[in-house]
Coordinates of C-alpha atoms in Angstrom, one line a residue:
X162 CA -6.0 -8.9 -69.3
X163 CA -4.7 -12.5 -71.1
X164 CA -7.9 -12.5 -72.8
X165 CA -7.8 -14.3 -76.2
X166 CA -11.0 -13.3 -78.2
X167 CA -13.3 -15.9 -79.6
X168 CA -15.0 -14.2 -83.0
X169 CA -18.1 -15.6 -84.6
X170 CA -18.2 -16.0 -88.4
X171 CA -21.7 -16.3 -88.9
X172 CA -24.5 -15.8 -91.4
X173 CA -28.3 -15.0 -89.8
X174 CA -30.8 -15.3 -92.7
X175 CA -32.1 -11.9 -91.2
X176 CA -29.6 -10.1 -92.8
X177 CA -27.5 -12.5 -94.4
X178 CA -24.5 -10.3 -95.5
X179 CA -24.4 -7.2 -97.7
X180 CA -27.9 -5.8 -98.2
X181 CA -30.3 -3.0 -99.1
X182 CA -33.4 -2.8 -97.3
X183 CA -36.9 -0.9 -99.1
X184 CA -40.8 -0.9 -98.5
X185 CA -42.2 -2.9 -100.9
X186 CA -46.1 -2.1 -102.0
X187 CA -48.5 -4.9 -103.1
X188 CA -51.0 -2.9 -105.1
X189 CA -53.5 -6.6 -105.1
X190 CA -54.5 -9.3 -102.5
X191 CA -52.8 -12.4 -103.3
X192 CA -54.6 -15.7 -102.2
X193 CA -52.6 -18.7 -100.2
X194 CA -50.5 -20.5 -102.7
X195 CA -49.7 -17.8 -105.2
X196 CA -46.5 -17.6 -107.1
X197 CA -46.8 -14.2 -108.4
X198 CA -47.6 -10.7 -106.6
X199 CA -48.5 -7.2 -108.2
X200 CA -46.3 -4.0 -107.2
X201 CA -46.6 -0.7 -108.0
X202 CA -44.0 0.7 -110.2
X203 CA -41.7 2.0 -107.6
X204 CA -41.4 -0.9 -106.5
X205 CA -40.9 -3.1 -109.3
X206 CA -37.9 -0.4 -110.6
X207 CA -36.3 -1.3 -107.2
X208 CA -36.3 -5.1 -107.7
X209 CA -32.9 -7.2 -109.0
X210 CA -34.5 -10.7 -110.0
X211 CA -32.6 -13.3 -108.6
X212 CA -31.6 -10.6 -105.5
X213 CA -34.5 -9.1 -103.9
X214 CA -37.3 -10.4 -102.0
X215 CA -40.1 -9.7 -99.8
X216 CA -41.0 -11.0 -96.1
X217 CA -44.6 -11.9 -95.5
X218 CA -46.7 -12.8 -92.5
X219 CA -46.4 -16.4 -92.0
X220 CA -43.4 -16.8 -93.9
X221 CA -39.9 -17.5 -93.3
X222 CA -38.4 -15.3 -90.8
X223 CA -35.5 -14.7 -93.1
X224 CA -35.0 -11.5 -95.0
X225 CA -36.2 -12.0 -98.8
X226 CA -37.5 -15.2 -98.2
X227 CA -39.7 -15.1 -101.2
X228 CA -37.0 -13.4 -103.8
X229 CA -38.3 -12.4 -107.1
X230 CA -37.0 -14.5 -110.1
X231 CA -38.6 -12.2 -112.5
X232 CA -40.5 -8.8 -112.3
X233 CA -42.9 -7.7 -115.7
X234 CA -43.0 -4.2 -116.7
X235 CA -47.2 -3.9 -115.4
X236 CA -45.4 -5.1 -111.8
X237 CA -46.1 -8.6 -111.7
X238 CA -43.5 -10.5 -109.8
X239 CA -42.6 -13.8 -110.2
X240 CA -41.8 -15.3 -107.0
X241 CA -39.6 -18.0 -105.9
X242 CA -42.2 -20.0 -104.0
X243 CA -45.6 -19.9 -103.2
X244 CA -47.4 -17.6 -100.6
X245 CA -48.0 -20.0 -97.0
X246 CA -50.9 -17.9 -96.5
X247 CA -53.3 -14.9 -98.2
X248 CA -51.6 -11.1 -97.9
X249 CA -53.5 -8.4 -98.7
X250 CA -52.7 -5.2 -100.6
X251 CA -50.3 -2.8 -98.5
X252 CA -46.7 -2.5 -97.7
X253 CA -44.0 -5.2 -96.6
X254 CA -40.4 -5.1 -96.0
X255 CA -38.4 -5.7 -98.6
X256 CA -34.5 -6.6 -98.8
X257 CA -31.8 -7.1 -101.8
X258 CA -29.4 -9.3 -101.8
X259 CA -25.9 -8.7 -103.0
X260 CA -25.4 -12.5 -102.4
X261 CA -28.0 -15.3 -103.4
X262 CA -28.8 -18.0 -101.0
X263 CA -25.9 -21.0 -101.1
X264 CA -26.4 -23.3 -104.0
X265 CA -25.2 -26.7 -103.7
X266 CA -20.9 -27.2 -103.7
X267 CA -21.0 -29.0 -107.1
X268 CA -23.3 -29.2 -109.7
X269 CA -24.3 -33.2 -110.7
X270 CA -21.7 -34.0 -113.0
X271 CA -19.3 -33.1 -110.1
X272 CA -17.7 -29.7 -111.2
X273 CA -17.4 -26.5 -109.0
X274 CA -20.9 -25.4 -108.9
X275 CA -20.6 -21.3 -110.4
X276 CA -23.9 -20.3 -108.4
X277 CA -21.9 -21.6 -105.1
X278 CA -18.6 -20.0 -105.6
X279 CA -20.1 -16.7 -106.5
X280 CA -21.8 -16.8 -102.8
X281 CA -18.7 -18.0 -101.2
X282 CA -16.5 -15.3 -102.9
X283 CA -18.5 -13.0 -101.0
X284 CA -18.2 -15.3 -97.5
X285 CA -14.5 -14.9 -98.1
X286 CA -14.2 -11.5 -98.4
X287 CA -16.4 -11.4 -94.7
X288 CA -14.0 -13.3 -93.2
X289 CA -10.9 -11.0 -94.9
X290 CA -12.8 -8.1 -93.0
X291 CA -13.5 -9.5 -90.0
X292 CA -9.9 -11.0 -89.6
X293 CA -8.1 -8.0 -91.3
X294 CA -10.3 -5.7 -88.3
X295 CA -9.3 -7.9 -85.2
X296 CA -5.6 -7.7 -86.3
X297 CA -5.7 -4.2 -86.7
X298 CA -7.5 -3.5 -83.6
X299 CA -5.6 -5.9 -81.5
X300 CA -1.7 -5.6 -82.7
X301 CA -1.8 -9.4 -83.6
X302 CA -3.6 -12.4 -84.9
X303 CA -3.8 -13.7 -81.3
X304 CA -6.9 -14.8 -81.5
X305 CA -9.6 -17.6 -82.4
X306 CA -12.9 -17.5 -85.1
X307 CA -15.5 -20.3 -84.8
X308 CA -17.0 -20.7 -87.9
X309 CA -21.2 -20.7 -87.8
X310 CA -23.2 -20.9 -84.7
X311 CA -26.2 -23.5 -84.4
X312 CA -28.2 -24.7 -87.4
X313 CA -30.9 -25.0 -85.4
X314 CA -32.0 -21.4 -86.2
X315 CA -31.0 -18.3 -88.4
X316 CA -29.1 -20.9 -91.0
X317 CA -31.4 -20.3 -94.1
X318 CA -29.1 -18.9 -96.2
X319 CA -27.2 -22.1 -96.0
X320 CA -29.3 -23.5 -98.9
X321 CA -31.4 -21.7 -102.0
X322 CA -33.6 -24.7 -100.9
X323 CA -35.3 -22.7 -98.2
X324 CA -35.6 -20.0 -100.6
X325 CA -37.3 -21.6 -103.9
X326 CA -39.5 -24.5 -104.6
X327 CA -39.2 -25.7 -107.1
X328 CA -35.9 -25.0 -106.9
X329 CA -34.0 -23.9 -110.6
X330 CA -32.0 -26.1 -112.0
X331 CA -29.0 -23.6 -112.0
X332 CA -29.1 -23.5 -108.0
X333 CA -29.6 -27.5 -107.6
X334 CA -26.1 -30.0 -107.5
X335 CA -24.8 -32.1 -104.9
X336 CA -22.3 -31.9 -101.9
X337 CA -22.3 -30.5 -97.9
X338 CA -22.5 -26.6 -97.8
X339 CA -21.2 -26.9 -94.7
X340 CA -18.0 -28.8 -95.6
X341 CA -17.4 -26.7 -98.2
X342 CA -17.5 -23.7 -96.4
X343 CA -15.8 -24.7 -93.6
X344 CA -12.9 -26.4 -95.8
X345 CA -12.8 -23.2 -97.7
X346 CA -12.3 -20.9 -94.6
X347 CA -9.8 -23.0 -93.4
X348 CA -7.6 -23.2 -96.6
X349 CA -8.0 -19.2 -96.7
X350 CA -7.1 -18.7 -93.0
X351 CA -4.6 -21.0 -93.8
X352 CA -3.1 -19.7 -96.7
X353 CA 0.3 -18.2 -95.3
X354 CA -0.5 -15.4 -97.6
X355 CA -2.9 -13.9 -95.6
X356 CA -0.8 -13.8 -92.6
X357 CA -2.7 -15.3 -90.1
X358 CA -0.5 -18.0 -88.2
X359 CA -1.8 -17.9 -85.0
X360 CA -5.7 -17.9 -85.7
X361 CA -7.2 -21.2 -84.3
X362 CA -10.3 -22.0 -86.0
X363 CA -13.2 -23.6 -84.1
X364 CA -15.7 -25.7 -86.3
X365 CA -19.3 -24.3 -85.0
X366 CA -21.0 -26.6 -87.4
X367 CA -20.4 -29.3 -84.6
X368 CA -22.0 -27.1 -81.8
X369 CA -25.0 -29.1 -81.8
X370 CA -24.9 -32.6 -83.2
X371 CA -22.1 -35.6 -81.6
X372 CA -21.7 -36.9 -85.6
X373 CA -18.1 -34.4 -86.3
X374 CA -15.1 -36.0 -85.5
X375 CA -12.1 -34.5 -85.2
X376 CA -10.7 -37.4 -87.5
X377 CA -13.3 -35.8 -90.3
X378 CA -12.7 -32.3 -90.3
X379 CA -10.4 -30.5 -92.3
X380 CA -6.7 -30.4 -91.8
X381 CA -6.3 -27.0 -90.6
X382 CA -9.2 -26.9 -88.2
X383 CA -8.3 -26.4 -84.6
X384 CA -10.8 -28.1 -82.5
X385 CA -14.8 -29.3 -82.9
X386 CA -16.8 -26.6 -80.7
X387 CA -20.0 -27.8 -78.4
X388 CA -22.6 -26.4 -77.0
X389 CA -23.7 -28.9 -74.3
X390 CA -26.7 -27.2 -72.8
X391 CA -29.0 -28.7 -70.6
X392 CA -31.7 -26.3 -70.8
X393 CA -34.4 -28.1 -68.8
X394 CA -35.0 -30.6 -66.3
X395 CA -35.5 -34.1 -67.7
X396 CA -37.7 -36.6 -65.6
X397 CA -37.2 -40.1 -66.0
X398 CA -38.6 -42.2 -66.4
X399 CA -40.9 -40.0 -68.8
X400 CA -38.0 -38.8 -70.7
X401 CA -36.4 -42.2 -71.8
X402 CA -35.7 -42.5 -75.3
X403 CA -37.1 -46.0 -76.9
X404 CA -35.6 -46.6 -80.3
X405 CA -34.0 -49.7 -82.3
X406 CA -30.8 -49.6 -79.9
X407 CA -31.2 -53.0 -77.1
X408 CA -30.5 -52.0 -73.8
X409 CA -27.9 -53.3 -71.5
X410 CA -28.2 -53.6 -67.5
X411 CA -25.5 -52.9 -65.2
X412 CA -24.0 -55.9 -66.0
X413 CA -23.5 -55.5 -69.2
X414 CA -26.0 -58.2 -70.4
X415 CA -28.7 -57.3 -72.9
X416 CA -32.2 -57.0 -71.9
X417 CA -35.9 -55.3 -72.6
X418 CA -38.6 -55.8 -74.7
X419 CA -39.3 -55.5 -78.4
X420 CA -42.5 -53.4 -78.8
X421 CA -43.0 -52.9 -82.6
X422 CA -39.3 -52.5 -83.4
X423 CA -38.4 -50.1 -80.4
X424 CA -36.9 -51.6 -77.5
X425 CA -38.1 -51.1 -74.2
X426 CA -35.9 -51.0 -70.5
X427 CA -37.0 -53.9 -68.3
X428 CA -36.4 -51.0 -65.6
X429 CA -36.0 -47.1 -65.7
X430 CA -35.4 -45.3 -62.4
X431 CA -36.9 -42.7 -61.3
X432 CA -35.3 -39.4 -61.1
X433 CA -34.6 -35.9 -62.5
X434 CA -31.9 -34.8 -64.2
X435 CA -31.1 -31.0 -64.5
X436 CA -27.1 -30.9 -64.0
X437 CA -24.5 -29.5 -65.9
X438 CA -22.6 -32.5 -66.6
X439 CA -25.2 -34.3 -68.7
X440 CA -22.9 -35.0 -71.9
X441 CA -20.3 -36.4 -69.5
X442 CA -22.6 -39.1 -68.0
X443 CA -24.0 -41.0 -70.6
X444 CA -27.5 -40.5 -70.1
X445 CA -28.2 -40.2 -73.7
X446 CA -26.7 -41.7 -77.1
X447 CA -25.1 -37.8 -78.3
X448 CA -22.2 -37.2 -75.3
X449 CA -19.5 -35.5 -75.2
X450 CA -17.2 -38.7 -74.1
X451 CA -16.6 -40.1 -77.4
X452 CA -14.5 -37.1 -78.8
X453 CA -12.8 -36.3 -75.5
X454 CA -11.8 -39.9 -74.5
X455 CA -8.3 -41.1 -75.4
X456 CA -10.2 -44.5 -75.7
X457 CA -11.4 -44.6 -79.8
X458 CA -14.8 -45.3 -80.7
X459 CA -16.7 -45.7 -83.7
X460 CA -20.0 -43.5 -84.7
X461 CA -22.3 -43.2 -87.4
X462 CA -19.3 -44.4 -89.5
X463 CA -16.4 -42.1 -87.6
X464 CA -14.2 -42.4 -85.2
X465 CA -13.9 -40.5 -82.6
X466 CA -11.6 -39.5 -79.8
X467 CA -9.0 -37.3 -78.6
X468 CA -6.4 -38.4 -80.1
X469 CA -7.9 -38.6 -83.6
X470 CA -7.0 -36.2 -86.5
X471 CA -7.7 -35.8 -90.1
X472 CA -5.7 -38.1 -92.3
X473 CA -2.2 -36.9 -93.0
X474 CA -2.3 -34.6 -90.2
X475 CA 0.2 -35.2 -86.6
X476 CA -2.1 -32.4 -84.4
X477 CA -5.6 -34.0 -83.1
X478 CA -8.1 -30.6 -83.0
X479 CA -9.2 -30.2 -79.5
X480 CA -12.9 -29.5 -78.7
X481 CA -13.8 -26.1 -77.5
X482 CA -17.0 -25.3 -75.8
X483 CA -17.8 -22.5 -77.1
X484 CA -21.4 -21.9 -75.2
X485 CA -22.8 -23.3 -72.3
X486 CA -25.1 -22.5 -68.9
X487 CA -27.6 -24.0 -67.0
X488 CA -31.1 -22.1 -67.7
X489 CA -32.8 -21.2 -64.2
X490 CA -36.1 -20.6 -66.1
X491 CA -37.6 -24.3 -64.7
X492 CA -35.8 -23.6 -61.4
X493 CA -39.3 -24.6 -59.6
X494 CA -39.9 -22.4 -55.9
X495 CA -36.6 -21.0 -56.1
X496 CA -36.0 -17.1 -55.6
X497 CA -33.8 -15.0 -57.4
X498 CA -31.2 -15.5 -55.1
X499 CA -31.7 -19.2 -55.2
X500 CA -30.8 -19.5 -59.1
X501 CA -27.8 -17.3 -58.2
X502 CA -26.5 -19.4 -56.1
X503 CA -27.6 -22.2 -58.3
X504 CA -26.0 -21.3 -61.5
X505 CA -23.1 -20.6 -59.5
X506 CA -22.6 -24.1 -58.6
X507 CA -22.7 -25.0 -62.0
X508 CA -20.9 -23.1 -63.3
X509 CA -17.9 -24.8 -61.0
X510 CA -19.0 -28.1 -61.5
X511 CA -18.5 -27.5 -65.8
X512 CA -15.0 -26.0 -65.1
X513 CA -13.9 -28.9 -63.3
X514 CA -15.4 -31.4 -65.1
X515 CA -15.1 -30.5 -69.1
X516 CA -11.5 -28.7 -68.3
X517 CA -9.9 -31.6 -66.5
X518 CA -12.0 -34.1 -69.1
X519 CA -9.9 -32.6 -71.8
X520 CA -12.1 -29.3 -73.1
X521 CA -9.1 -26.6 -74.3
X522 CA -11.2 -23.3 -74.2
X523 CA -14.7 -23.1 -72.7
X524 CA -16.8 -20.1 -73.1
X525 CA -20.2 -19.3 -71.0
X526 CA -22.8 -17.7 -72.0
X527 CA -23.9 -15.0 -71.2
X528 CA -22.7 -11.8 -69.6
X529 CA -26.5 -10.5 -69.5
X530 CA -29.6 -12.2 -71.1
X531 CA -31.7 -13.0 -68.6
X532 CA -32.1 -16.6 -67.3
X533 CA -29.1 -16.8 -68.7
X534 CA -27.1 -14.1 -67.0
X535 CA -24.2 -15.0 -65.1
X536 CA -23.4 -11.3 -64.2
X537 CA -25.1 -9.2 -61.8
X538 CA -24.5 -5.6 -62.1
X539 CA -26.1 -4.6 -58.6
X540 CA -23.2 -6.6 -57.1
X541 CA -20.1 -5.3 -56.4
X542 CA -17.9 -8.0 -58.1
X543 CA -20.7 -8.9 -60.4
X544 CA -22.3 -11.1 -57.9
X545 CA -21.9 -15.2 -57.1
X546 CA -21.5 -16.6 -59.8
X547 CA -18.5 -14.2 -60.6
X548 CA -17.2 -14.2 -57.0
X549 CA -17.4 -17.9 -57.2
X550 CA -15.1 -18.5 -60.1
X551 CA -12.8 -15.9 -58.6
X552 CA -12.2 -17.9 -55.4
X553 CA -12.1 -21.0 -57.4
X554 CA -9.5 -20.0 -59.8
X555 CA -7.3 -18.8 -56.6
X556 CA -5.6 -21.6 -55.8
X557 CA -4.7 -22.5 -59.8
X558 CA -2.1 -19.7 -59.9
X559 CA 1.0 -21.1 -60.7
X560 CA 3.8 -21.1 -63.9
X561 CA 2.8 -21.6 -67.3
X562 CA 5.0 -25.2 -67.3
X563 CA 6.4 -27.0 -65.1
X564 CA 9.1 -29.6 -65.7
X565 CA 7.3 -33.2 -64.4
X566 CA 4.1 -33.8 -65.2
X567 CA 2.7 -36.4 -62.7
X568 CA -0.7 -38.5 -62.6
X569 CA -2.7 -39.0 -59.8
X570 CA -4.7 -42.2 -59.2
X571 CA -7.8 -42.5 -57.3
X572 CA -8.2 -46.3 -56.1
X573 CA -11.2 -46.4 -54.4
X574 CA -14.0 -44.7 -52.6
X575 CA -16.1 -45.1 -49.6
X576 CA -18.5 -43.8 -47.7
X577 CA -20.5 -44.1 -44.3
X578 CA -24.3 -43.6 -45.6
X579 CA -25.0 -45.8 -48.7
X580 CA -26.4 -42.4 -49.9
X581 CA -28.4 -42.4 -53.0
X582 CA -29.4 -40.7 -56.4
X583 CA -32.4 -43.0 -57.0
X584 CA -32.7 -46.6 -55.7
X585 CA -32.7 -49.7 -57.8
X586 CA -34.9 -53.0 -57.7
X587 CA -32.7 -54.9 -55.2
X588 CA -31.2 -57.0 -58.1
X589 CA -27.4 -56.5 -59.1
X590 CA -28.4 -56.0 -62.8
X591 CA -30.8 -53.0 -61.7
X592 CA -28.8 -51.6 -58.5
X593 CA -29.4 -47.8 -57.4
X594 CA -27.1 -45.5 -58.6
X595 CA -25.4 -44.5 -54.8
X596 CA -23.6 -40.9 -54.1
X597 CA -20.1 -42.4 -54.5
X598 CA -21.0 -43.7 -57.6
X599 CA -20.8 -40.3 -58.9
X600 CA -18.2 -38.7 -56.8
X601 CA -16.2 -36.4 -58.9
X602 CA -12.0 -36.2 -58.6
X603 CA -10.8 -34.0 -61.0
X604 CA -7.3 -33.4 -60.2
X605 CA -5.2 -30.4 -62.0
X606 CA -1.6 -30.1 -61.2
X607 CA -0.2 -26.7 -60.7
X608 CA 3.5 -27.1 -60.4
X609 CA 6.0 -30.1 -59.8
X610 CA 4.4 -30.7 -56.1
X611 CA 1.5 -29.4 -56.2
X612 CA -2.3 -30.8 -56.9
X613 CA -5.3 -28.8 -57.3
X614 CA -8.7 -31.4 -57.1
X615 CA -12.0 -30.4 -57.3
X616 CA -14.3 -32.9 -55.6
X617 CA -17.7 -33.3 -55.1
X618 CA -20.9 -35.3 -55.7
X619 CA -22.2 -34.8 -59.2
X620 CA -26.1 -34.9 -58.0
X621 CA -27.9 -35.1 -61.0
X622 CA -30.5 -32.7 -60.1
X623 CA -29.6 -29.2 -58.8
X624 CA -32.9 -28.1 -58.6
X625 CA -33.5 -30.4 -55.6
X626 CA -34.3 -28.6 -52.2
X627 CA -32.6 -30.6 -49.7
X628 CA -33.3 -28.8 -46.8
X629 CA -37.3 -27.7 -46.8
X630 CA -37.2 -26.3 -43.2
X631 CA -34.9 -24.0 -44.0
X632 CA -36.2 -19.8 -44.4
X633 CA -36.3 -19.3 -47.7
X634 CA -33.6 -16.5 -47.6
X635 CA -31.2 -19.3 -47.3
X636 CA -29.4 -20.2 -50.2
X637 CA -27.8 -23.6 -48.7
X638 CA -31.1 -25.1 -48.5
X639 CA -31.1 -26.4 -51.7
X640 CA -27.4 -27.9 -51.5
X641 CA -26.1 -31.6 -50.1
X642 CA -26.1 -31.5 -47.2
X643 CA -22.1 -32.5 -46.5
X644 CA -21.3 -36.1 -46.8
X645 CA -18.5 -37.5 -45.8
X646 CA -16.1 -40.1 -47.9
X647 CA -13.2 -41.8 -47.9
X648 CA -11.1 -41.1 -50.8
X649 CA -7.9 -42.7 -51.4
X650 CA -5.5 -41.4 -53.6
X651 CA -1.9 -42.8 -55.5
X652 CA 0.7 -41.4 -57.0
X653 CA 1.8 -38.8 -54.1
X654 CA 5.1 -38.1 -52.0
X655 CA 3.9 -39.2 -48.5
X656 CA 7.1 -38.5 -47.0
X657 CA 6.3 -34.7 -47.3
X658 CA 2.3 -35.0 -48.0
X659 CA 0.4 -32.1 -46.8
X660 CA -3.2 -31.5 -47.7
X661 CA -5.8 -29.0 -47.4
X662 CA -9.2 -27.9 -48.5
X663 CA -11.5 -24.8 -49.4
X664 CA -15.0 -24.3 -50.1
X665 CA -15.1 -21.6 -53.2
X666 CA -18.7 -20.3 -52.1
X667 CA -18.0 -19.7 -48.6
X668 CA -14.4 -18.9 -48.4
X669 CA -13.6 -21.4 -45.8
X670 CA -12.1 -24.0 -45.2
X671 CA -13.2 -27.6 -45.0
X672 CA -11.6 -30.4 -42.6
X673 CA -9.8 -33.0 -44.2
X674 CA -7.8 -35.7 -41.7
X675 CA -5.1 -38.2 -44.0
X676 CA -4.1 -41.5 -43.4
X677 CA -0.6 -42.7 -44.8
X678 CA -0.9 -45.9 -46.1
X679 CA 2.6 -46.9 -48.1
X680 CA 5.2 -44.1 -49.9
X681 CA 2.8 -43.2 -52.5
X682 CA -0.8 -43.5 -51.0
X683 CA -2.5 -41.9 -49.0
X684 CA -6.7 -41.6 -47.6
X685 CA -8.5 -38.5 -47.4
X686 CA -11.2 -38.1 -45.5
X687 CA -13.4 -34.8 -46.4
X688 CA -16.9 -33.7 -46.2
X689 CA -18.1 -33.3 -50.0
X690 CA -21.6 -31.8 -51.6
X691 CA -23.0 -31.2 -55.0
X692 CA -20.3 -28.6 -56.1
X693 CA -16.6 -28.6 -55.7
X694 CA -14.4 -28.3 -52.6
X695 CA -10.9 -28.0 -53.3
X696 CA -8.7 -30.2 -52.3
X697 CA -4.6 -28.6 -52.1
X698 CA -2.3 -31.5 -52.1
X699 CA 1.6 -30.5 -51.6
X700 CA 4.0 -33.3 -51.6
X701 CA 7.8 -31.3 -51.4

């Protein structure tokens, strides 16, 4: 089906890699605090010091959190950090490790750290597998790994840290896990020895934090992956952020207040956000913008943007997302059929916004897990979300190239209703934020004379309900109601200008009237909402 498979190299502390599971039996109570647990003999015969470990009520959720370091020959075991809380005698799951938890890259003089390599020796004969499997199954090494997914969860195994306190002096050094391990799967992927040319490698250490640059990450890496979810509604101005950084008004000039070191907004509108462009708008300090502009910026010491690459490299990586959605959970009144159509909007508004603002592969999630879910089974075609990215990925068919790439320009925007997101305070340096401020023109070009643009108004909250006397069996009440604009647009053939436009949720089509105004401009006017109407432009 054209399908290039995205694989996840990951290690979830639940199993973290080759193991043996057992029941472990604690033949005493152990008080809160403890370092040291009796077994009964079976037990103890089954422990490896250094290997195995227990799981305990109000522990780590990791499998052998608490690993045993030594084990006596009555069955007293040693354990690698103290008890959180009292256990009393009984059984408890029990794993061993063929593994340990990562140690430190380098020890402190700055040598290769033994404990380390041991543990990635083992990480790099996963990847062999998993790698050596796909190109078996598949025929080829079409296809793409990301390496780890979110450290915000299942990512204990990434240091022996989480695992012993103190920690042992042969498990302590210096240096980034994750650089290491990410440098080391590159260089094997890499390695024309392993015959694996085509592999793109996605760096899923980046999925959640805006510090990776692609001018930081190993040469060899193929793009930094995100994961720009906006799981819940935000409501401002409750949700600002006060911290050391002075704000700016919308001129430019600074301004707030100083209150014990955090600086405060002389305004804040107020307004929710809950839309899927979020890291696009600048709303907060982490965006996606730095890393996909081909304007540089510097961060946290890096720079970023998309022309950037590591040094001695001539490929910038791209960035991938590599899991997004919008999470109907807080979708307040709506029904089921509501969220549908909900989620399908958004899910239009993130292909046309990240794809044309210079995202290479973007991955939703998920096929089924509820709120989540972007498929519906009891739908023939898998229901609206599915049928909407079918109609909206009609009118993209076209070659693979196409000899002259052509830029569009859009010079200005107007509109007849001074239509708002939220109002301002009447001064210029505090002005409201109106509709066509945020009218999105995403233009894709599918062949030498023809444009695909998705355009709409990129409302920043889709959970509004816009039409309240509506029966609640309608889905539309909760879109814009249409608005129309005056877009006008550069870089066309006038002489031979034709234009059209669709609407990918209802199949039909949308009036557009154009006004030639010179040999290479001309103004559309079209009726736009809060997810995207395609605009068809032919100019041959």
């Amino acid at each position: 089906a054209g399908i290039r498979p995205l694989i996840l190299l990951n290690v979830n502390d639940t199993i973290p890699g080759p193991s043996t599971t057992f029941t472990a039996t604690v033949t005493q109570p152990a008080v809160a605090g403890a370092t040291s647990i009796q077994v009964d003999p079976t037990t103890a015969t089954q422990l490896v010091p250094g290997l195995s470990g227990f799981n305990f009520p109000s522990g780590p959720s990791a499998g052998a959190s608490f690993i045993a370091t030594s084990v006596s020959s009555s069955g007293l075991v040693q354990l690698s950090q103290p008890l959180p809380a009292a256990i009393s005698a009984g059984t408890y799951p029990g794993m061993t490790l063929r593994y340990q938890p990562f140690a430190p890259p380098f020890t402190m003089t700055g040598a290769a750290n033994p404990a380390f390599q041991q543990t990635l020796s083992g990480w790099l004969l996963y990847v062999k597998a998993v790698t050596a499997e796909a190109t078996k199954v598949l025929g080829n090494d079409n296809f793409d790994v990301e390496v780890w997914n979110e450290l915000n969860f299942g990512s204990n195994f990434l240091s022996a840290a989480n695992y012993y306190n103190p920690v042992p002096a042969s498990l302590q050094g210096a240096g980034s896990v994750t650089n290491q391990l990410l440098a080391s799967t590159v260089q094997w992927i890499r390695n024309p020895a392993n015959q694996l040319p085509d592999v793109g490698i996605g760096d899923g250490f980046a999925n959640q934090t805006p510090f990776v640059s692609s001018s930081t990450v190993p040469a060899g890496v193929t793009a930094i992956d995100k994961h720009p979810y906006h799981e819940q509604p935000y409501q401002f101005p409750q949700a600002q952020t006060f911290n050391g950084v002075r704000p700016v008004n919308a001129e430019g000039v600074p301004e707030g207040n100083d209150v014990s070191g955090s600086w405060h907004d002389s305004d804040i509108p107020s307004y929710m956000s809950y839309f899927p462009e979020y890291t696009l708008s600048g709303i907060q300090t982490e965006f996606m913008e730095r890393d996909l502009s081909p304007i540089p910026s510097t961060f946290n010491g890096a720079t970023h943007g998309r022309y950037q690459k590591p040094a001695g490299t001539t490929t910038p990586p791209h960035t991938w997302i590599t899991e997004t959605n919008i999470d109907t959970t807080d979708a307040t009144g709506m029904t089921t059929a509501d969220k549908w159509h909900m989620q399908a909007k958004a899910t239009l508004r993130s292909l046309a916004a990240f794809v044309n603002k210079g995202v290479s592969a973007l991955y939703f999630y998920a096929v089924g897990d509820n709120s989540w879910s972007m498929v519906d089974p009891t739908v023939p075609g898998g229901g609206a979300t599915m049928q909407a990215v079918k109609s909206f990925m009609a009118p993209f068919a076209g070659p693979a190239t196409f000899s002259t790439p052509r830029s569009l320009s859009l010079t200005q925007i107007a509109d007849q209703g001074n239509w708002v997101q939220f109002p301002g305070d009447g001064t210029a340096a505090h002005p409201p934020l109106y509709n066509r401020d945020v009218v999105a023109f995403f233009p894709f070009q599918v062949n030498n004379t023809k444009f695909v643009v998705p355009t709409y108004v990129m409302t920043r909250n889709l959970d509004q309900l816009y039409n309240p006397s509506a029966p609640s069996t309608d889905v539309t009440r909760y879109d814009l109601s249409p608005e129309n604009y005056r877009l006008t647009v550069g870089g066309l053939n006038t002489a031979y200008l034709s234009v059209t436009a669709t609407d990918p949720l209802t199949g039909s089509s949308v009036p557009v009237s154009v006004t030639v105004t010179s040999p290479t401009t001309a103004q559309l006017q079209v009726p736009l909402t809060d997810y995207p109407r395609l605009l068809v432009i032919n100019d041959a």
